Coordinates of C-alpha atoms (C1' of nucleotides) in Angstrom, one line a residue:
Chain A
X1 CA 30.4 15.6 8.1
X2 CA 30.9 19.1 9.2
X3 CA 28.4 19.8 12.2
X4 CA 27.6 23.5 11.4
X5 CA 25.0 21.6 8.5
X6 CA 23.0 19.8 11.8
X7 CA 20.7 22.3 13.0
X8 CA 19.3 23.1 9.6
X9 CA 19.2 19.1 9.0
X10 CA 17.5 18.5 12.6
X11 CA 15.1 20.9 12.4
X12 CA 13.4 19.2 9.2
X13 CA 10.1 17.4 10.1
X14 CA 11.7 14.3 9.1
X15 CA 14.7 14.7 12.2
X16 CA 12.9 17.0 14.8
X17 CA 11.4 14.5 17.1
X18 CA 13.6 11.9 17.2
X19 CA 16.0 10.9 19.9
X20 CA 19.6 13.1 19.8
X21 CA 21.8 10.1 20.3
X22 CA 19.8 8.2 17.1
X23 CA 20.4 11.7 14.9
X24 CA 23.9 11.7 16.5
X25 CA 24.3 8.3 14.6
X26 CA 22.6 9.3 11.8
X27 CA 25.2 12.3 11.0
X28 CA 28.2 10.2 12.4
X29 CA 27.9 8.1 9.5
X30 CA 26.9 10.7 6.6
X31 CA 28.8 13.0 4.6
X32 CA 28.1 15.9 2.6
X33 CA 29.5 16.4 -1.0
X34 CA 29.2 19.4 -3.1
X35 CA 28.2 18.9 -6.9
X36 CA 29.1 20.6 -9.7
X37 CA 25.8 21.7 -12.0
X38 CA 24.6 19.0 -14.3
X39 CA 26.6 16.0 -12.5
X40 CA 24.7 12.4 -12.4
X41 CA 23.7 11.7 -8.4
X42 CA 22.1 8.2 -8.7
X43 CA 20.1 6.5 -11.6
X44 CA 17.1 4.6 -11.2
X45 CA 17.5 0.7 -11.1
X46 CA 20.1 1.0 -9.1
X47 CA 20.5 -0.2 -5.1
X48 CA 19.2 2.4 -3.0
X49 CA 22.4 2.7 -0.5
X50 CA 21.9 6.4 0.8
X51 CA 18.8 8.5 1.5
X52 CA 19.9 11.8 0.1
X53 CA 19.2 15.8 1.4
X54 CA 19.3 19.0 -0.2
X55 CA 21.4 21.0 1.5
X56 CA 21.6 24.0 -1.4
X57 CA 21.3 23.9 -5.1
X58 CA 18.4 21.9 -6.5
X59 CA 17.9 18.5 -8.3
X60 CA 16.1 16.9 -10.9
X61 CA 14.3 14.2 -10.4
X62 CA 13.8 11.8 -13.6
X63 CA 13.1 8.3 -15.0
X64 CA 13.8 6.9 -18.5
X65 CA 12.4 4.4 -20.6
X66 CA 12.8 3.0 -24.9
X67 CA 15.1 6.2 -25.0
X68 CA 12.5 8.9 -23.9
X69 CA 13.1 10.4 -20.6
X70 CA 10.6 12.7 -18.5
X71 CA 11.2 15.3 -15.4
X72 CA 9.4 13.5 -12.5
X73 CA 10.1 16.3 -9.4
X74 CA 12.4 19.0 -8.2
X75 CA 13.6 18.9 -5.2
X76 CA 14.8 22.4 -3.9
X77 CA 16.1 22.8 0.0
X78 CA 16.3 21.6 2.4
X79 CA 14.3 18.2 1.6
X80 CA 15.1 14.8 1.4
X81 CA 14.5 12.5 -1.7
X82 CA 14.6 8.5 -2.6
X83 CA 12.8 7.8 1.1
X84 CA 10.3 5.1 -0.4
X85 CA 13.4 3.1 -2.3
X86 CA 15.7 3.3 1.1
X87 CA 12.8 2.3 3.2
X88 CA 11.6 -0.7 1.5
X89 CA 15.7 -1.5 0.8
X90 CA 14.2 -2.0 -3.0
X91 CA 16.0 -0.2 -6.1
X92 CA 15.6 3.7 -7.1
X93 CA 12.7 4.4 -9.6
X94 CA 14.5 7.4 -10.8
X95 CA 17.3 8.7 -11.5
X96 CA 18.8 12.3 -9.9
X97 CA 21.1 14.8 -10.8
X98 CA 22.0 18.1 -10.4
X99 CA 20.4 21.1 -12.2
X100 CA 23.0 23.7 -10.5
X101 CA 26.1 23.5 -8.1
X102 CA 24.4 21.5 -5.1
X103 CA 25.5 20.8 -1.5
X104 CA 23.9 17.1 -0.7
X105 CA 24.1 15.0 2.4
X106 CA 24.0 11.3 1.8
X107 CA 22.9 9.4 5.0
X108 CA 23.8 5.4 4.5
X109 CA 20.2 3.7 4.0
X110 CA 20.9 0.9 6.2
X111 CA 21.5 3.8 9.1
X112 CA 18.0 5.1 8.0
X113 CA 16.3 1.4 8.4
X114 CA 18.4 0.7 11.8
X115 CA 17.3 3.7 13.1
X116 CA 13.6 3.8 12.0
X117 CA 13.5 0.2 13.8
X118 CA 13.9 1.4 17.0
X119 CA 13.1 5.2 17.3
X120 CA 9.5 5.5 17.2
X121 CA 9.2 8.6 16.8
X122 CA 11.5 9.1 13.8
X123 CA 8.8 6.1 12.0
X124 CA 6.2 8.8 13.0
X125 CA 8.0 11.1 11.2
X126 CA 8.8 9.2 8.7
X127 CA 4.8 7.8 8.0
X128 CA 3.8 11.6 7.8
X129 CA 6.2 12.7 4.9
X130 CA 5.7 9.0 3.3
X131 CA 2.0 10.2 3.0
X132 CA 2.2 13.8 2.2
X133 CA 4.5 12.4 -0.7
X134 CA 1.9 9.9 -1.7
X135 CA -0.7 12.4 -1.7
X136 CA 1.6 14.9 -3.7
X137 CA 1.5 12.3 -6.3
X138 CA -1.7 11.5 -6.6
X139 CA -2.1 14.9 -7.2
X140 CA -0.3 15.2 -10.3
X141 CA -1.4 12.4 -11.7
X142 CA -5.1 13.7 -11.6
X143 CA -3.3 16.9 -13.1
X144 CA -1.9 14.3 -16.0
X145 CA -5.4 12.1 -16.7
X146 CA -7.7 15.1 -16.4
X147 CA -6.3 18.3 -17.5
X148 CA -4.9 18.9 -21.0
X149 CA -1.5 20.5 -21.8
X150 CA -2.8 23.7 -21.9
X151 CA -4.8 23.4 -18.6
X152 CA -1.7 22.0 -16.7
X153 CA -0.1 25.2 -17.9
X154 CA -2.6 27.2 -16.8
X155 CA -2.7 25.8 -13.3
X156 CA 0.9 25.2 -13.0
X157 CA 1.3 29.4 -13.9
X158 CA -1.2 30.0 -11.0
X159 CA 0.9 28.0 -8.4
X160 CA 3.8 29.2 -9.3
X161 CA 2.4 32.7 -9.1
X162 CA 1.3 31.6 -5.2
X163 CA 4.6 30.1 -4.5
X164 CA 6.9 33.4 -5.8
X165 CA 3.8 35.5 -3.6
X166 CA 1.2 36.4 -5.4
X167 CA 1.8 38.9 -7.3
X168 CA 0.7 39.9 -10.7
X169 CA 4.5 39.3 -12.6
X170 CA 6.9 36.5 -11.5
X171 CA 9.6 34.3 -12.9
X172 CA 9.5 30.5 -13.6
X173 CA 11.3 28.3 -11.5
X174 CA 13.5 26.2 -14.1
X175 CA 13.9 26.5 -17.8
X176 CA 11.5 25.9 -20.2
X177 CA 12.5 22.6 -21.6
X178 CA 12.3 21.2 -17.8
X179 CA 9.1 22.7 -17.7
X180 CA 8.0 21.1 -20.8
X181 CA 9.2 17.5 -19.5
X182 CA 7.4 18.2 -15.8
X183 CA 4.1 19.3 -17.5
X184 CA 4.3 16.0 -19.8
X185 CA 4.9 17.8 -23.1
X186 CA 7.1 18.5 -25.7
X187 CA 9.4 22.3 -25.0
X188 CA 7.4 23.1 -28.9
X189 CA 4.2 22.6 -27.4
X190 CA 5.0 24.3 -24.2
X191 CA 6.0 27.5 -26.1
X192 CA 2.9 27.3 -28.4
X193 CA 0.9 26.7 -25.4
X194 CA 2.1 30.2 -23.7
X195 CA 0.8 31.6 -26.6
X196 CA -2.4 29.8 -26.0
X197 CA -2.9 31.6 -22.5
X198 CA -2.7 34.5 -24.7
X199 CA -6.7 35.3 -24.7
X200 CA -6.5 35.2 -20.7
X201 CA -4.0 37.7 -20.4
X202 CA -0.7 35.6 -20.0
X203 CA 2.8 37.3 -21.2
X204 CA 5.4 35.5 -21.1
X205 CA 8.8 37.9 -21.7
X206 CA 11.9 35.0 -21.6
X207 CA 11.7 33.8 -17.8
X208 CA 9.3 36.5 -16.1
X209 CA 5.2 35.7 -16.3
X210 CA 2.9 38.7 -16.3
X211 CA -0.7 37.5 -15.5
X212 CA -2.9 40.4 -16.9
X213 CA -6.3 39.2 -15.7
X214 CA -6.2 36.9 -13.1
X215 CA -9.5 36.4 -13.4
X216 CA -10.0 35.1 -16.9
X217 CA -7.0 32.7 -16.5
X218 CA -8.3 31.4 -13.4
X219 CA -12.2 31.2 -15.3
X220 CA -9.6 28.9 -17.6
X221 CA -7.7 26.9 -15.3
X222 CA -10.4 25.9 -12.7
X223 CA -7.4 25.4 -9.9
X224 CA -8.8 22.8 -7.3
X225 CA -7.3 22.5 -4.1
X226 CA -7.3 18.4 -4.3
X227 CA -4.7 18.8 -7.5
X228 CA -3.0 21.8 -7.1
X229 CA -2.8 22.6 -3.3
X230 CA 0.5 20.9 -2.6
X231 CA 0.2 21.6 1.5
X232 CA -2.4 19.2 2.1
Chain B
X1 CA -18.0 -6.2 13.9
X2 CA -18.4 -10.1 13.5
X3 CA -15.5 -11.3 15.3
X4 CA -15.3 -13.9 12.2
X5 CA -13.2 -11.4 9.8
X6 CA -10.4 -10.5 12.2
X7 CA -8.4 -13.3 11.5
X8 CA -8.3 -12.1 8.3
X9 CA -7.7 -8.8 8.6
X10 CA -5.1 -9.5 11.4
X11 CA -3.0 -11.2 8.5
X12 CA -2.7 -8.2 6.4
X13 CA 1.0 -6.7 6.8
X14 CA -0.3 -3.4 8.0
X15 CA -1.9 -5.1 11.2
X16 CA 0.4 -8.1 11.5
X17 CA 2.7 -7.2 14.2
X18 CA 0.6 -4.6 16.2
X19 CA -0.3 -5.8 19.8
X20 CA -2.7 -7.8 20.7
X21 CA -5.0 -5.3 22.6
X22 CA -4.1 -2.3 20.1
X23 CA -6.0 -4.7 17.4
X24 CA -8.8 -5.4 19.4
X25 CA -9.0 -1.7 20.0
X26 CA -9.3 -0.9 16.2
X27 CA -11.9 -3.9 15.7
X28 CA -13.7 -3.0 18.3
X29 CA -14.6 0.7 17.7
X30 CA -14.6 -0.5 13.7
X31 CA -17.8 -2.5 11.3
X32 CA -18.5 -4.1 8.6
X33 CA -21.0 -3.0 6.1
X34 CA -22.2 -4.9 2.9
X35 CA -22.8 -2.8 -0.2
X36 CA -24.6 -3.4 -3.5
X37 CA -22.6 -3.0 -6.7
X38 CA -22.1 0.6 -8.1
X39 CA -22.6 2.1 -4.8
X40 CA -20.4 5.7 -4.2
X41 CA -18.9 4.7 -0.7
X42 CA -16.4 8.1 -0.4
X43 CA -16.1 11.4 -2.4
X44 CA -13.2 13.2 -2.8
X45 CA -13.0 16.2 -0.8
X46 CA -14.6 14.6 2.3
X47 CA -13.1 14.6 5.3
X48 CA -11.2 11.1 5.8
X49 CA -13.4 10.2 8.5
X50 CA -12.8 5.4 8.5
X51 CA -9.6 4.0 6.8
X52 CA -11.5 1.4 4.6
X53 CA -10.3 -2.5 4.1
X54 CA -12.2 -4.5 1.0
X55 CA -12.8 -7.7 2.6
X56 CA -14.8 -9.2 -0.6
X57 CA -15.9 -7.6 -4.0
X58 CA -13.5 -4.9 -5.2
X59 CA -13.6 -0.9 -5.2
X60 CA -13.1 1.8 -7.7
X61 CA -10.7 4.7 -7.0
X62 CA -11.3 7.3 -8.8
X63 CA -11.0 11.1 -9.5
X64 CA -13.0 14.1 -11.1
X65 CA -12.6 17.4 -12.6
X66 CA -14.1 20.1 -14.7
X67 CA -16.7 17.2 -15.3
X68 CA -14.5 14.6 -16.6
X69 CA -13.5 11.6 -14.4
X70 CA -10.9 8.5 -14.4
X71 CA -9.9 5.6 -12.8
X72 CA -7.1 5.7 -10.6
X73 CA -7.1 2.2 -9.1
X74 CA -8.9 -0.9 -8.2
X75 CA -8.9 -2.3 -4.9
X76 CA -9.0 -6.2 -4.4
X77 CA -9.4 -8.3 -1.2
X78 CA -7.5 -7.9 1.0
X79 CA -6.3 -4.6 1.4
X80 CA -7.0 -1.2 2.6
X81 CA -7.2 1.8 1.1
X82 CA -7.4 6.0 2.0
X83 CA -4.5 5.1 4.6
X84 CA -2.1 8.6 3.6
X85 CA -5.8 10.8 3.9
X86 CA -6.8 9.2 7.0
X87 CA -2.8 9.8 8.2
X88 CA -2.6 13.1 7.4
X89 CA -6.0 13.3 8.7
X90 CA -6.7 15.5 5.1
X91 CA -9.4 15.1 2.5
X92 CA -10.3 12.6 0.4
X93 CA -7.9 12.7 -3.0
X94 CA -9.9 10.2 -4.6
X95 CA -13.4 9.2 -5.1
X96 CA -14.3 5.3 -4.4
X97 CA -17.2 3.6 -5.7
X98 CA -18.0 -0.4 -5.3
X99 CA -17.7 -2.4 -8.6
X100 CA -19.8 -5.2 -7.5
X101 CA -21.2 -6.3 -3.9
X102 CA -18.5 -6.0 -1.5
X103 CA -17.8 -6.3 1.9
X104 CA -16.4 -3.6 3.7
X105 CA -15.0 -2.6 6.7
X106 CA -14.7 0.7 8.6
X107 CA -12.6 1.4 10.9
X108 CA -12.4 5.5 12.4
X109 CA -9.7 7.5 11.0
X110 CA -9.1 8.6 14.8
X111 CA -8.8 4.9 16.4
X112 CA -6.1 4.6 13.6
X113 CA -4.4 7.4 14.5
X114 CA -4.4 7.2 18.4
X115 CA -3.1 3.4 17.8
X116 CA -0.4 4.9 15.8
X117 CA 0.6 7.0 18.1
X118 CA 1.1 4.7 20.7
X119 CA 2.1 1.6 18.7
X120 CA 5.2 1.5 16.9
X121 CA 5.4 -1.5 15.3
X122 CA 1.9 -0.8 13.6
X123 CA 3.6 2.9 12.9
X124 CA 6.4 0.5 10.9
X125 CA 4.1 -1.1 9.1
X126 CA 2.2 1.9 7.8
X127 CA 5.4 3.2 6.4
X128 CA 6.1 -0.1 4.7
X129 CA 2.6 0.0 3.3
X130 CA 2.8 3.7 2.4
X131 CA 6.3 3.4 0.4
X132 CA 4.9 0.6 -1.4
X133 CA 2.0 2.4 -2.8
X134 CA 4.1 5.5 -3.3
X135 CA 6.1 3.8 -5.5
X136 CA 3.4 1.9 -7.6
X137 CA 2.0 5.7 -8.0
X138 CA 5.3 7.0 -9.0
X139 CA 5.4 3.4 -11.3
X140 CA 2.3 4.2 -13.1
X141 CA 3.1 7.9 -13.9
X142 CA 6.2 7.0 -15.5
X143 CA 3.9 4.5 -17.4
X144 CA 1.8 7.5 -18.2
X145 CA 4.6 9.7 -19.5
X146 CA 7.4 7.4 -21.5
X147 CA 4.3 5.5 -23.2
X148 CA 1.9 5.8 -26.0
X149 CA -1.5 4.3 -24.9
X150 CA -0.8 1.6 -27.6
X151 CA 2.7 0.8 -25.2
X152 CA 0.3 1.0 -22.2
X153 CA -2.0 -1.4 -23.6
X154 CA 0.5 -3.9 -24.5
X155 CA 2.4 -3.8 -21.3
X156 CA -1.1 -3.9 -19.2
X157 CA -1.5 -7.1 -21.1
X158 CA 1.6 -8.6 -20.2
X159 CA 1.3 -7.7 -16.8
X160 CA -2.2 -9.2 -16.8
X161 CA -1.3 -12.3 -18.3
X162 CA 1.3 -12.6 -15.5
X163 CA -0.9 -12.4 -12.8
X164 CA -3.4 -14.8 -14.8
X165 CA -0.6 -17.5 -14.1
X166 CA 1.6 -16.7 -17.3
X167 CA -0.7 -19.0 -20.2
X168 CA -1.1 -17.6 -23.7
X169 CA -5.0 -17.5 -22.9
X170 CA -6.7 -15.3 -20.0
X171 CA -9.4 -12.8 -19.2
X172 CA -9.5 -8.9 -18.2
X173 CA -9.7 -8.0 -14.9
X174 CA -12.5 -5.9 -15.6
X175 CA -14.9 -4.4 -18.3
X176 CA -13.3 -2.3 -21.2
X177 CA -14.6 1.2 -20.3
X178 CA -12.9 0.9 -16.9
X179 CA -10.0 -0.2 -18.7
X180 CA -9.4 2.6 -20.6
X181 CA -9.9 5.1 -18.2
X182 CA -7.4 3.2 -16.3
X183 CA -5.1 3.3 -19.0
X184 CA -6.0 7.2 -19.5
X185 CA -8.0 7.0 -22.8
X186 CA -11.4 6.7 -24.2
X187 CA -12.9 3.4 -25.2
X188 CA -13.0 4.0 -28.0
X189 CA -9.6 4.4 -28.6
X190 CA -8.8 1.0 -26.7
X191 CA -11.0 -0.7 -29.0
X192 CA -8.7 0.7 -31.6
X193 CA -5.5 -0.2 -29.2
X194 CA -6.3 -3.9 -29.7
X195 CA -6.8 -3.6 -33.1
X196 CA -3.2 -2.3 -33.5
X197 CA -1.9 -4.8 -31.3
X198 CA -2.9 -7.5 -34.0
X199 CA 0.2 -7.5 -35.8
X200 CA 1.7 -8.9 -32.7
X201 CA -0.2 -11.5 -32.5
X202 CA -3.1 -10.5 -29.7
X203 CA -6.5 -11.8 -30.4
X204 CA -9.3 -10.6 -28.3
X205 CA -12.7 -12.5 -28.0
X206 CA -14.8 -10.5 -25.6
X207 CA -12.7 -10.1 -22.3
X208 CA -10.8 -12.9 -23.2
X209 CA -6.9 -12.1 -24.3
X210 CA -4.8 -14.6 -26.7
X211 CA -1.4 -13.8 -27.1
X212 CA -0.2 -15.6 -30.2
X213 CA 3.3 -14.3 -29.8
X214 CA 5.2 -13.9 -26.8
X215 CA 8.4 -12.7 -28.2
X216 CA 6.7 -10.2 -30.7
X217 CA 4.1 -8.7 -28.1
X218 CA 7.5 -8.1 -25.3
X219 CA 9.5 -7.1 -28.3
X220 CA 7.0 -4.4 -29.1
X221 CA 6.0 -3.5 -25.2
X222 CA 9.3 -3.6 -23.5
X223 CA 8.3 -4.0 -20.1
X224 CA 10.6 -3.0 -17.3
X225 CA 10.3 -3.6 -13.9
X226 CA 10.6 -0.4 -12.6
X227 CA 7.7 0.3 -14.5
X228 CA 5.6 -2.9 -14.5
X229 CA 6.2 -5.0 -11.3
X230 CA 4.0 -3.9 -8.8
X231 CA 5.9 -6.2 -5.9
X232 CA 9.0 -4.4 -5.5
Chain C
dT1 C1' -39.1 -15.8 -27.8
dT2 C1' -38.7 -11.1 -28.3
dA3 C1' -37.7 -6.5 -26.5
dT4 C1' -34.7 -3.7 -24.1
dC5 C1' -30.6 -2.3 -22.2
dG6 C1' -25.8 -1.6 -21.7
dC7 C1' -21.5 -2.0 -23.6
dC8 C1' -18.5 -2.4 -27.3
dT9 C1' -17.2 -1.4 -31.9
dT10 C1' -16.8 1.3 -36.2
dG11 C1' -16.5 5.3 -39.3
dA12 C1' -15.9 10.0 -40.1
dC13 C1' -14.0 13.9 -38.4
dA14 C1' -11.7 17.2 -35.3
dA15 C1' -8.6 18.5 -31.8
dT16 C1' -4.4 17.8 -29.6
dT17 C1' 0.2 16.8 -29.4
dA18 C1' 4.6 15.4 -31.5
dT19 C1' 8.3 15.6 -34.9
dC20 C1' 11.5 17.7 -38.0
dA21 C1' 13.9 21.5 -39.8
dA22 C1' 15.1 26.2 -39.7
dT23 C1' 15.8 30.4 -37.5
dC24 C1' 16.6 33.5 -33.7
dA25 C1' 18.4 35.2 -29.4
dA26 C1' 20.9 35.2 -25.5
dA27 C1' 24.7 33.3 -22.9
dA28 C1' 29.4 31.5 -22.6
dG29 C1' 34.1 31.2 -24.0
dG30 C1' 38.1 32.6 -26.4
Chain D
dC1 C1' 35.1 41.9 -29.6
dC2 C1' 33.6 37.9 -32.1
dT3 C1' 32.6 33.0 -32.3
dT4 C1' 30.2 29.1 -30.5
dT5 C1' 26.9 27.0 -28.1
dT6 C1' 22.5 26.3 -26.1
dG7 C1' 17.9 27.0 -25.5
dA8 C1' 13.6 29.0 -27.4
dT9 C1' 10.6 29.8 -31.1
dT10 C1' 8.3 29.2 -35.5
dG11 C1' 6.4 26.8 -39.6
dA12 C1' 5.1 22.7 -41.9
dT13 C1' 3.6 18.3 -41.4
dA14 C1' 2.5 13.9 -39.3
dA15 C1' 1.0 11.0 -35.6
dT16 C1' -1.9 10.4 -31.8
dT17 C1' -5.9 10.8 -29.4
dG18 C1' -10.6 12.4 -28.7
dT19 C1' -15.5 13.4 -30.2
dC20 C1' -19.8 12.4 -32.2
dA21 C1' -23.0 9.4 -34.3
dA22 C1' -24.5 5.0 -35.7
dG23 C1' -24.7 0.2 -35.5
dG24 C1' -23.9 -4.4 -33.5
dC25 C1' -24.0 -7.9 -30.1
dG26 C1' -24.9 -10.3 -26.1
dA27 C1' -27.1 -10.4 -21.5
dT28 C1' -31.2 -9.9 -19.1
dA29 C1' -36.1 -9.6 -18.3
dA30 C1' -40.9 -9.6 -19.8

DNA sequence: TTATCGCCTTGACAATTATCAATCAAAAGG
DNA sequence: CCTTTTGATTGATAATTGTCAAGGCGATAA
């Protein structure tokens, strides 16, 4: 793979401490691809041969089951995904593909388990984004079981507002029918719920959010760092 | 700590391979404590201060907001639990509460972390644990968003009756209220769950399950593995 | 044995969420 | 420019799930 893509690669948490000959090996034996929007990248039951990274574009993360499917994650640069399935050699949960034109590394899994046997320092590494993911989930599971639709909107509309800086208007990340999927409901419930946020102030004009009291919708949404702070 | 539970402990994956006087290092600074039943052991929010290991009885996980609460997990002997908190040395995410008397053991977050640091192969075997448990999180979501709670019952029964040694005739793991919470409803909509599980045959006497129809009950639930077994 | 307690169940009802069909609007392509 | 497509919205309706109140049933203790 082209080495100008290294430094941005090595200086993820996942690749910064460990030994430059085992990343050497690492990158010998990947390759990047770039991906046309809306192009299949793995699907879940399958083996999980390469631990994959984000090198531009973003993917959806998503599983399916009796027919129905559901938006699981993002994943946006630069960030790895499928760590968990290449680790424990077992098959991908979900499936992945492309929501625009994407530049992905794929790094051979058995590479990622012959390396993690013997670098200590990239298992280090490797233990501390295993359990920042793990934590991330539980997250939004307590966001699934204790929040209704409208109160995962709510919250979801105050970190986004965080994330894109604070300020009182901002734009959504992905379209509304993703957003639907990721906040477990239907994309007709989702645009009925916006107009549910109405009495706290929420506008919603196509992709940009106004937030006219932030007060009120907070008073609504109750944000709690132990779901919605995704840092810790 | 009684030096008659190491043996034990020493067995679990996650302390299998570690050297000798890195165990002895954890046991030694770690104890054992005996609780009642219905005893709050952790809240979330606290500092992660001991990773915890069940040794005997069993422990509820579980989470709170806005004044409504659910189960997120039981824990069983043998097996730890807190490990990503006490890793990322970050708050609790989860509540835990004993179910019935149980014997616990504590061992400090920072003797865990210093061993880590130092120890790779008990590094490697936190990350195997880890990705485990991510993916049974990521398993039940999924389970949470592709199903009905009638689909989640039925599958939860299958599963059960699987780790009851496959018959046609076995109990619940625990009482009904827990079950539903666990299965993210109210009782009294699992009450009504069973009811409409009749038609396929499932008799329930108490917290004892029949399934009078195999075929009809996994024609209805359509488990999947990367949904429903918890090994992989 | 009887009383009490906790849990489960049931009925009636309300809230939430999903489904289906139609329409609208904006983007993409010829 | 106009057509086609895609996603978003809306209305009507149905299914699902939750809430509240009452009653039942079994375990436990006096």
């Amino acid at each position: 793979m082209p080495q100008s893509a290294y430094p941005e690669i090595r200086k993820l948490d996942l690749f910064a401490a460990m030994a430059e000959d085992h990343f050497q090996t690492l990158m010998r034996g990947a390759y990047v691809q770039n991906f046309p929007a809306h192009i299949d990248l793995i699907a879940e039951g399958e083996p999980s041969d390469f631990l994959h990274i984000v090198l531009s574009g973003s993917v959806d993360l998503f599983a399916q089951w009796n027919g129905r499917d559901t938006s699981m994650a993002t994943v946006r640069p630069i960030s790895t995904f499928i760590l968990a399935a290449t680790i424990r050699e077992a098959p991908y949960l979900m499936s992945a593909r492309t929501l625009e034109k994407s530049r992905i590394v794929l790094i051979p899994s058995q590479d990622v388990r012959a390396v993690f046997d013997i670098d200590a320092n990239f298992a280090r590494a490797i233990v501390t984004e295993l359990a920042q993911r793990y934590r991330a989930v539980i997250k939004t599971q307590k966001d699934l079981k204790l929040r209704t639709s409208l109160e995962r909107l709510a919250n979801y509309i105050l970190r986004q507002q965080k994330r894109a800086g604070g300020g009182p208007t901002f734009g959504l990340e992905f379209e509304k029918r993703r957003l639907a999927s990721v906040l477990g409901m239907t994309p007709e419930n989702l645009s009925r719920a916006f107009k549910g946020l109405d009495p706290y102030g929420v506008v919603v004009d196509g992709t940009r959010i106004t937030i006219g009291s932030q007060t009120d919708l907070e008073r609504f949404a109750k944000p709690n760092p132990l779901i919605d702070d995704f840092t810790t």
